[in-house]
Coordinates of C-alpha atoms in Angstrom, one line a residue:
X1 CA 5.9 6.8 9.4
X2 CA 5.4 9.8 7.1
X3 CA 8.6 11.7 5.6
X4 CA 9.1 14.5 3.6
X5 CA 12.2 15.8 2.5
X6 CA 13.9 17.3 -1.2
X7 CA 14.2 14.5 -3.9
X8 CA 16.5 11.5 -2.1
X9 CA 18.0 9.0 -5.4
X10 CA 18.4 6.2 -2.4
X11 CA 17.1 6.1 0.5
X12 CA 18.7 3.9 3.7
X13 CA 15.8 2.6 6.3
X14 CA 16.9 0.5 9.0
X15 CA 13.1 -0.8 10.1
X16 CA 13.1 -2.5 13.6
X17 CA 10.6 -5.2 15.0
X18 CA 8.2 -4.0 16.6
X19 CA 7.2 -4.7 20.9
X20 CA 3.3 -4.6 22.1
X21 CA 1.8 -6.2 25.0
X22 CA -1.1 -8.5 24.5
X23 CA -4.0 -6.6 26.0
X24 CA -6.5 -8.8 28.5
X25 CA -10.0 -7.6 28.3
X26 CA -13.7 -9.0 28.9
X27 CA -17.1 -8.0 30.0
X28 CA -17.7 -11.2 31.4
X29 CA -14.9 -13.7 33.5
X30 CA -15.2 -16.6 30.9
X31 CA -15.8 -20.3 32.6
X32 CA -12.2 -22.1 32.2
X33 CA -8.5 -22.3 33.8
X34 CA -8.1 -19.9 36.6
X35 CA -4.9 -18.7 34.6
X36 CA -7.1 -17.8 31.4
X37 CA -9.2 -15.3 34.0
X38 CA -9.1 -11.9 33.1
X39 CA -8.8 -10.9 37.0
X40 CA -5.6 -13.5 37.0
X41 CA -4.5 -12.0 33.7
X42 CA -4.7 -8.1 35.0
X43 CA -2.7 -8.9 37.7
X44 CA 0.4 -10.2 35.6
X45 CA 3.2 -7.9 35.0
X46 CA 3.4 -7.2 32.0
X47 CA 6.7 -5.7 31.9
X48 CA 8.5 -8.6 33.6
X49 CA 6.5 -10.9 31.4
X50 CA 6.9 -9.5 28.0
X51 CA 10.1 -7.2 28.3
X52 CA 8.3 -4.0 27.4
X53 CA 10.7 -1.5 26.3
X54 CA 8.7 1.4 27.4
X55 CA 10.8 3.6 29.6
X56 CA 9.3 5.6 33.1
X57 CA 7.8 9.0 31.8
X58 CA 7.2 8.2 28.6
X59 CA 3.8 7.8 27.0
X60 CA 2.2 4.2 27.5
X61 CA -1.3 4.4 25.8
X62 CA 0.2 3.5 22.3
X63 CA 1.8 0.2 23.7
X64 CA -0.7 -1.9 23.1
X65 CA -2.9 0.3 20.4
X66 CA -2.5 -2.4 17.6
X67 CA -3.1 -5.3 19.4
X68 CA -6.5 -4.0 20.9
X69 CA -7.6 -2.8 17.6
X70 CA -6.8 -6.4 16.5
X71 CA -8.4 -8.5 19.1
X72 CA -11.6 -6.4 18.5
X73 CA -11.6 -7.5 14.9
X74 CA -11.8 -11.1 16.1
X75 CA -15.2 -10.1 17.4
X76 CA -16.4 -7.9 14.5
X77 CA -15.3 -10.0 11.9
X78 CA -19.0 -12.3 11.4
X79 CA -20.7 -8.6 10.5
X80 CA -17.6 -6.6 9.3
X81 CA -18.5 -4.2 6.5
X82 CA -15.8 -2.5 4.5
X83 CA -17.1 1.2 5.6
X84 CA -15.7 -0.1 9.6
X85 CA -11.8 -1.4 8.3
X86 CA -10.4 1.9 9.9
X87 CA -11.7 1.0 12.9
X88 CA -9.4 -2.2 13.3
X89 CA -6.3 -1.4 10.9
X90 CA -4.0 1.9 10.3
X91 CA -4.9 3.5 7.0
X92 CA -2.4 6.4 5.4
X93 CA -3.3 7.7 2.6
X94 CA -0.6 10.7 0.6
X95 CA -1.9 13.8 1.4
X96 CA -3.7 13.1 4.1
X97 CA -1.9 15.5 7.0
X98 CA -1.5 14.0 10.6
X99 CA -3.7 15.5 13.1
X100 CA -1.2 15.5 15.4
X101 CA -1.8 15.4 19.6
X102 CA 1.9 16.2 19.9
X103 CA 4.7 18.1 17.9
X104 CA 8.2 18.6 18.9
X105 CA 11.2 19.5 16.7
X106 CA 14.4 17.7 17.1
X107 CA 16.6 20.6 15.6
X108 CA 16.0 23.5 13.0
X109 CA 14.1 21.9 9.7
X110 CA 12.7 19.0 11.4
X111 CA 9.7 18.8 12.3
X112 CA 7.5 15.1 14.1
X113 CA 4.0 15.0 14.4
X114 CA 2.7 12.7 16.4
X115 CA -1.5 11.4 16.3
X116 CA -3.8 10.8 19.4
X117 CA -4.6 6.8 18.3
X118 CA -1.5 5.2 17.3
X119 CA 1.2 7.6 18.2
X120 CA 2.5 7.2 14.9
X121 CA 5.3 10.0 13.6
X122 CA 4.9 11.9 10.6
X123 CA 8.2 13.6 10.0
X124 CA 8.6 16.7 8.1
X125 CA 12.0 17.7 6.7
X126 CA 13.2 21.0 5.0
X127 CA 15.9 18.9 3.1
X128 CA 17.0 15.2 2.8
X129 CA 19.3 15.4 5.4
X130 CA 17.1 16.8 8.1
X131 CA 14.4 14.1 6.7
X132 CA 17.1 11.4 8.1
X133 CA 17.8 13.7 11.5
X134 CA 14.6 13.5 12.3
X135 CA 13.7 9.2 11.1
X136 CA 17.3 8.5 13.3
X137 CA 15.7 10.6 16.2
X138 CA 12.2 8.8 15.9
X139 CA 14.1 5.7 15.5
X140 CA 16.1 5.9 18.8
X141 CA 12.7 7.4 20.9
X142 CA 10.7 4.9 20.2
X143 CA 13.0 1.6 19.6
X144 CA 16.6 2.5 21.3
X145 CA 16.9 -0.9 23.1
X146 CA 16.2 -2.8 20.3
X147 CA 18.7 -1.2 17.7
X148 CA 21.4 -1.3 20.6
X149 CA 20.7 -5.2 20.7
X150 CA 20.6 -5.1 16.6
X151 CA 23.8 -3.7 16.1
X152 CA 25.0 -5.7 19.2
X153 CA 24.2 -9.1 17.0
X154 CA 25.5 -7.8 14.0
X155 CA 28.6 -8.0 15.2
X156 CA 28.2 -10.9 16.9
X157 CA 28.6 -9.2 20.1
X158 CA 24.6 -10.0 21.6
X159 CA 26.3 -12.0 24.4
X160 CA 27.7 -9.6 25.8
X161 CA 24.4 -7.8 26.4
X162 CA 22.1 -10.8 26.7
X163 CA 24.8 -13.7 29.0
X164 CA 22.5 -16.8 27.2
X165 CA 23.2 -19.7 25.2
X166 CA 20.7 -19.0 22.9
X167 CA 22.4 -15.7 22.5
X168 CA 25.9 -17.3 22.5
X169 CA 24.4 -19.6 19.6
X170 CA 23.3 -16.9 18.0
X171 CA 26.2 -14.5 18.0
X172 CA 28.0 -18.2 16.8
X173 CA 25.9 -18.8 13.8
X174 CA 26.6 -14.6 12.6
X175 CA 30.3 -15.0 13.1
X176 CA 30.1 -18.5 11.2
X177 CA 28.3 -17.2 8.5
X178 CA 29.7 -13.4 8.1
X179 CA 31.9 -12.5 10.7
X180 CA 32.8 -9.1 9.4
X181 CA 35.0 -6.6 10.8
X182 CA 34.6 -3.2 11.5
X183 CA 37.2 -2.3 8.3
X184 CA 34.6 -4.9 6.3
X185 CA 31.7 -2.5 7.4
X186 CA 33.4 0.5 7.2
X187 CA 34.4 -0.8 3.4
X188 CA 30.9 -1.3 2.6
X189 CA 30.1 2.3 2.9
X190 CA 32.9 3.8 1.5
X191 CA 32.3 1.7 -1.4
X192 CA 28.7 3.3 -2.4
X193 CA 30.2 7.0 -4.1
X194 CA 32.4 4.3 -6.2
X195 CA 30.3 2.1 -7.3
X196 CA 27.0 4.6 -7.6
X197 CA 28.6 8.3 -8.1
X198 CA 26.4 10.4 -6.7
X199 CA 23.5 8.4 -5.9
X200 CA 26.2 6.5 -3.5
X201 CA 27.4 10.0 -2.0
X202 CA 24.0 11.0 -1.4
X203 CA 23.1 7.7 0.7
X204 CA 26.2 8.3 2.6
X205 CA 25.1 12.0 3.5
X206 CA 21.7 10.6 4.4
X207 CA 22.8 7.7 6.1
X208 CA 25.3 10.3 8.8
X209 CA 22.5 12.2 9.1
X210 CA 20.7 9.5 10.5
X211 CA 22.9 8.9 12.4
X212 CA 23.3 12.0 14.0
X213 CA 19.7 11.8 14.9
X214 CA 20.7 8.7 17.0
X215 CA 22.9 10.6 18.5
X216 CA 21.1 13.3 19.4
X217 CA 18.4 11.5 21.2
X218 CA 21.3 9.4 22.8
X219 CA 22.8 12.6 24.5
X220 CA 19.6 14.3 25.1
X221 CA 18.8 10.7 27.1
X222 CA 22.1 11.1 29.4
X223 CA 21.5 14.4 30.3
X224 CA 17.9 13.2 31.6
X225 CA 16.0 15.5 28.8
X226 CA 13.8 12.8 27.8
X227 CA 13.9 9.3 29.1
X228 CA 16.0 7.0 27.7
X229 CA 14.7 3.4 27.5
X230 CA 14.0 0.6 30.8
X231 CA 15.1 -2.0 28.5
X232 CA 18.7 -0.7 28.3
X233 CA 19.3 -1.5 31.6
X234 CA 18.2 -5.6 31.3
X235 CA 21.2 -5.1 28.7
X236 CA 23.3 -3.9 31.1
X237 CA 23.4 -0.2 29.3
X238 CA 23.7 2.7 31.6
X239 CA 24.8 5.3 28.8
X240 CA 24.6 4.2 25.1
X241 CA 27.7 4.9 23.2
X242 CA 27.1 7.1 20.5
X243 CA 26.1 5.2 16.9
X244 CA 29.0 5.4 13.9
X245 CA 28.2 4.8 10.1
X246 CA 29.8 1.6 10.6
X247 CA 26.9 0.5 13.7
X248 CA 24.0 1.2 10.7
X249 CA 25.9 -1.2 8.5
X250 CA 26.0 -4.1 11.1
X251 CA 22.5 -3.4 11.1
X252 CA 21.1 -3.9 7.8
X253 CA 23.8 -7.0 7.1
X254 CA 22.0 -8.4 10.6
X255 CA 18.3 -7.7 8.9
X256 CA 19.2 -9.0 5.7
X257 CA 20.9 -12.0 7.1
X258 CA 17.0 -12.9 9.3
X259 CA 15.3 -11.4 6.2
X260 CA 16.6 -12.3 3.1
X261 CA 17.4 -16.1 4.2
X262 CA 14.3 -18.3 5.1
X263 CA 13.2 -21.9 5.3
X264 CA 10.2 -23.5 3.8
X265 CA 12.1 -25.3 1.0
X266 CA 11.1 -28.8 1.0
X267 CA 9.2 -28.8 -1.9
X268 CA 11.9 -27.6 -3.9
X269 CA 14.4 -29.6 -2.6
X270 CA 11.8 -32.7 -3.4
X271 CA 12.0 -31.5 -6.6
X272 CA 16.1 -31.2 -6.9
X273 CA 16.3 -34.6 -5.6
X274 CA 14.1 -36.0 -8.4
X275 CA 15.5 -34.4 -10.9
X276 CA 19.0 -35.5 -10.3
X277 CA 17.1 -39.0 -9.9
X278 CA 15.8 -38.8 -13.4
X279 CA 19.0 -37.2 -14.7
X280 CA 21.7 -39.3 -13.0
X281 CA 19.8 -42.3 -11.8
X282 CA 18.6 -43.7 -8.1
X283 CA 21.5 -44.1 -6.7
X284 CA 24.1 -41.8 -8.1
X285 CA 21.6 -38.7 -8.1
X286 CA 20.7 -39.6 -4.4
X287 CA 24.2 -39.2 -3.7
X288 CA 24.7 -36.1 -5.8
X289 CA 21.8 -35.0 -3.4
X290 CA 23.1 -35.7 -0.2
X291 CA 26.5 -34.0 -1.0
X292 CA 24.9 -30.6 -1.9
X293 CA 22.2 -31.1 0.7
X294 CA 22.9 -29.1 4.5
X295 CA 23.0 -31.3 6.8
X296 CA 25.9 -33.5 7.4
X297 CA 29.0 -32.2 6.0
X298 CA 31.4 -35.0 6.6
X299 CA 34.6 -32.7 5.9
X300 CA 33.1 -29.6 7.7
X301 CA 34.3 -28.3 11.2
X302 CA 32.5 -30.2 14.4
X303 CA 32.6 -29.0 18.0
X304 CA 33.5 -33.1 19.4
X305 CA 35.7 -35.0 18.0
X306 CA 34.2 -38.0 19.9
X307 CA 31.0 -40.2 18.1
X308 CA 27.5 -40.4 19.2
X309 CA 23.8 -41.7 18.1
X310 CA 21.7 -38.9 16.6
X311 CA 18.9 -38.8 14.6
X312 CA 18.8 -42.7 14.4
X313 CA 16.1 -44.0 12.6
X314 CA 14.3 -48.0 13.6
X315 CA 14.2 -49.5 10.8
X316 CA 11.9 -51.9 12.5
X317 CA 9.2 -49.1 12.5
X318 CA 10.1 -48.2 8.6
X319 CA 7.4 -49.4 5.8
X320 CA 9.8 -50.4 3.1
X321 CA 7.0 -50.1 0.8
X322 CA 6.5 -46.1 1.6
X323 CA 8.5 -43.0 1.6
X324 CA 8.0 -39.6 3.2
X325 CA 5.9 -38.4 0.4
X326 CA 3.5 -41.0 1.3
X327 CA 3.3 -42.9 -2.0
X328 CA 4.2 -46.1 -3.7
X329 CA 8.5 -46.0 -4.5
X330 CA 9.0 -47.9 -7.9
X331 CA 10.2 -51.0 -8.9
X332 CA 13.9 -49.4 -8.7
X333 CA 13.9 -48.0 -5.2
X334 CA 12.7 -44.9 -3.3
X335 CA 14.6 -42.6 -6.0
X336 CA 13.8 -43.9 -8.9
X337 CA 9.8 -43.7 -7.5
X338 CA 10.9 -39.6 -6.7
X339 CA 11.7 -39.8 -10.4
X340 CA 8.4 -40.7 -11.9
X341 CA 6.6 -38.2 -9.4
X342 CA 9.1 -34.9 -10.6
X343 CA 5.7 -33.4 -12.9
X344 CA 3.5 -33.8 -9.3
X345 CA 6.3 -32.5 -7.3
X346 CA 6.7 -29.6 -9.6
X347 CA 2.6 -28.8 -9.7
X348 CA 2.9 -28.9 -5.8
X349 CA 5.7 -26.5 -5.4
X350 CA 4.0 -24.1 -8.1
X351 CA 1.1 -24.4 -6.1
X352 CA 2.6 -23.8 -2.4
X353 CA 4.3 -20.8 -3.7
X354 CA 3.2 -16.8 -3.1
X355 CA 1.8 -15.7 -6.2
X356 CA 3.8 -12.5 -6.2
X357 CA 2.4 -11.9 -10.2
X358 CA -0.8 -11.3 -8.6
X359 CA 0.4 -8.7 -6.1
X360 CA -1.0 -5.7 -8.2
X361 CA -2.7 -3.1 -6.6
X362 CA -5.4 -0.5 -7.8
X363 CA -5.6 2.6 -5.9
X364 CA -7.5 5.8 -6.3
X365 CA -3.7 7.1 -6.8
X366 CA -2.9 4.9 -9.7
X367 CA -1.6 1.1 -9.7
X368 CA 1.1 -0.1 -7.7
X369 CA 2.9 -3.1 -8.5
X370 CA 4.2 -5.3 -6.1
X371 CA 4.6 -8.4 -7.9
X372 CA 8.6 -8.8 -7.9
X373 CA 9.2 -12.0 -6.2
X374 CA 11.7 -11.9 -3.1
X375 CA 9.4 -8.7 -1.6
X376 CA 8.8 -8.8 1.8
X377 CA 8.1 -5.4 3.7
X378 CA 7.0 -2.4 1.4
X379 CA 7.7 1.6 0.9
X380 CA 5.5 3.6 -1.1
X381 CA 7.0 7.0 -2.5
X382 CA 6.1 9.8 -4.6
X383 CA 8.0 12.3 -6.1
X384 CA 8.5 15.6 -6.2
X385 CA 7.1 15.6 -9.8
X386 CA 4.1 14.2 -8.6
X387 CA 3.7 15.7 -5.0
X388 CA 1.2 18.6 -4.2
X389 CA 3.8 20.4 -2.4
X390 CA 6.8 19.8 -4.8
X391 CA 8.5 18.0 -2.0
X392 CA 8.4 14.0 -2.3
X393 CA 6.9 11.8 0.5
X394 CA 7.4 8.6 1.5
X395 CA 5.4 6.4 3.7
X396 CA 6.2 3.2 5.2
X397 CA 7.1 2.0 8.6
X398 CA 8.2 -2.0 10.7

């Protein structure tokens, strides 16, 4: 997604997953399960199958646009040459305008290009705030039922839309963890101007005018102007209520909550528990261990109050003279073994780690440097000091 606006200090982006339906394609009906067949596979719906969100009317052919380019590159890759990447992965360069199959303005100052291939937006604003119009009206066209589900989970509401367990679980966990309120939300906003002057004032004008985009779309939708999305109605939405400030924060606190808290940490906490093995000894750093560790907090809330076996272990199948890092413990137990292995377990977390250092990029634009750790999905921006138009760009996208 391309946007171009005056100079914005901060920028809000609320980036949604993205849907696309696996494509089935073949010259030739590969020998194997009748199910694995592409006759068999063409005959599937789709729709029921994978929950497309594409609504009637609206324009298919980009649905699965990504996905074919990317099961062709499983084909080309033994003889893939560097001169035929474009041909399997999106490339946007600054600069480089989008020929655009289809162009439609929202409202005065905004301006969305759309290309042939990909269907991708370009949007082109005469000021910051229509900039934000016009990413809040893209937003909603293209991923309405998901945001309504979004901000329906940030509040821990998802049940409601969804009737499941795993939803019910889900909306559990968020009110466990944050279980905000809409003063809490609302707070979080009105907070920005205070603590950032007018950097904070300027995200707040950006971030209503994103929302009026929303809005827009939204009310365009219920008067049958464009089509609003299928998917709203598995959620058992027949008109949308209209998005507040307050809907945008739930958002982001939902998308930092699945973003910015991951798993993958058993290296490092091999590595706690042998230090506080080395430092406290076998058994009082294994208990040290056990109280900081999440798993069975003896004084935390429980949903029984009655007892039963779980996650029992045989200890007829144990080897006494193993452990789960598959070496010899020492002469003082399983801990004090973890103990003398805290230099390996440090080389093999330092090895299993992204090498974020080495994210540095060098582009016929200059160098970009992505090398902070803790970066996941990326923006690239120029300013209006550097732009060719005086007018800064940004360019980034799910």
């Amino acid at each position: 997604m391309w946007t171009r606006g005056r100079p914005v200090r901060r920028l809000l982006i609320v980036l949604a997953a993205t849907l696309a339906l696996p494509s089935a394609a073949g010259a030739q009906a590969p020998s194997g399960p009748e199910f694995l067949q592409p006759s068999f596979l063409d005959g599937i719906d789709d729709a029921q199958i994978h929950g497309t969100i594409t609504p009637p009317g609206a324009d298919t052919r980009h649905a699965t646009a990504e996905l074919r380019a990317y099961d062709s590159l499983v084909q080309a890759y033994p003889t893939l040459t560097a001169d035929r990447l474009e041909d399997f992965f999106k490339v946007r360069r600054f600069g480089q305008r989008t020929e655009g199959e289809r162009t439609y303005r929202p409202r005065a100052g905004v301006t969305v290009v759309r290309d042939g291939r990909w269907g991708e937006p370009a949007i082109y604003g005469a000021t910051d705030e229509d900039m934000a119009f016009g990413a809040g009206f893209v937003g909603a066209e293209d991923r309405l039922a998901i945001m309504e589900l979004l901000r329906a989970l940030g509040r821990a509401e998802a049940f409601e839309l969804l009737g499941t367990s795993q939803a019910w679980l889900a909306d559990a966990e968020i009110a466990r963890l944050y279980g905000y309120t809409e003063e809490e939300f609302a707070a979080m906003a009105q907070r920005l101007p205070q603590r950032y002057g007018k950097a904070g004032a300027d995200v707040l004008r950006i971030l209503d005018s994103y929302v009026a985009g929303i809005n827009e779309y939204i009310a365009l939708g219920v008067r049958g102007e464009v089509p609003l999305p299928a998917g709203l109605a598995d959620l058992g939405i027949v008109s949308p209520a209209p998005w507040k400030r307050t809907d945008v924060v739930a958002v982001v606190s939902i998308v930092r909550a699945l973003f910015g808290a991951g798993g993958g940490s058993e290296l490092a906490n091999a590595t706690i528990l042998a230090q506080l093995s080395k430092e406290l000894g076998p058994e009082v750093g294994r208990r040290a261990y056990e109280d900081l560790r999440n798993r069975d907090n003896l004084d935390g809330t429980v949903h029984t109050t009655r007892r039963f076996p779980y996650a029992l272990r045989d200890a007829a199948k144990l080897d006494p003279a193993a452990n789960v890092l598959g070496v010899t413990s020492g002469a003082d137990g399983i801990s004090g073994g973890l103990g003398e292995l805290l230099p390996q377990l440090r080389s093999l977390r330092d090895q299993a780690r992204v090498k974020h250092e080495r994210l540095k990029l060098s582009t016929p634009l200059g160098a970009l440097d992505l090398s902070r750790p803790g970066r996941m999905s990326n923006h690239l921006v120029v300013g209006a000091g550097r732009s060719a138009t005086g007018r800064p760009i940004i360019l980034g996208g799910p």
